[in-house]
XYZ file of C-alpha atoms in Angstrom:
36
model
C 0.000 0.000 0.000
C 2.768 2.429 0.897
C 4.449 1.735 -2.428
C 1.191 2.106 -4.346
C 0.314 5.411 -2.739
C 3.847 6.691 -2.782
C 2.956 10.255 -3.757
C 0.124 10.519 -1.254
C 2.285 9.060 1.485
C 5.080 11.554 0.862
C 2.562 14.387 0.893
C 0.984 13.162 4.114
C 4.360 12.733 5.786
C 5.474 16.200 4.698
C 2.202 17.671 5.955
C 2.442 15.801 9.252
C 6.027 16.974 9.750
C 4.998 20.547 8.990
C 2.164 20.390 11.506
C 4.371 18.763 14.131
C 7.011 21.431 13.585
C 4.449 24.221 13.955
C 3.067 22.670 17.133
C 6.581 22.244 18.520
C 7.472 25.873 17.862
C 4.153 26.998 19.368
C 4.676 24.839 22.473
C 8.230 26.088 22.917
C 6.995 29.672 22.611
C 4.297 29.055 25.226
C 6.824 27.339 27.520
C 9.164 30.311 27.297
C 6.288 32.655 28.067
C 5.329 30.672 31.178
C 8.911 30.452 32.429
C 9.502 34.153 31.808
């Protein structure tokens, strides 16, 4: 299945990584705000 939907998988992974990165940056920003 992963091989068949190679394009979709890559897109989903890229999207997931982008979302995770945004959430991580947001969380780190909130953490800094709380600590400060």
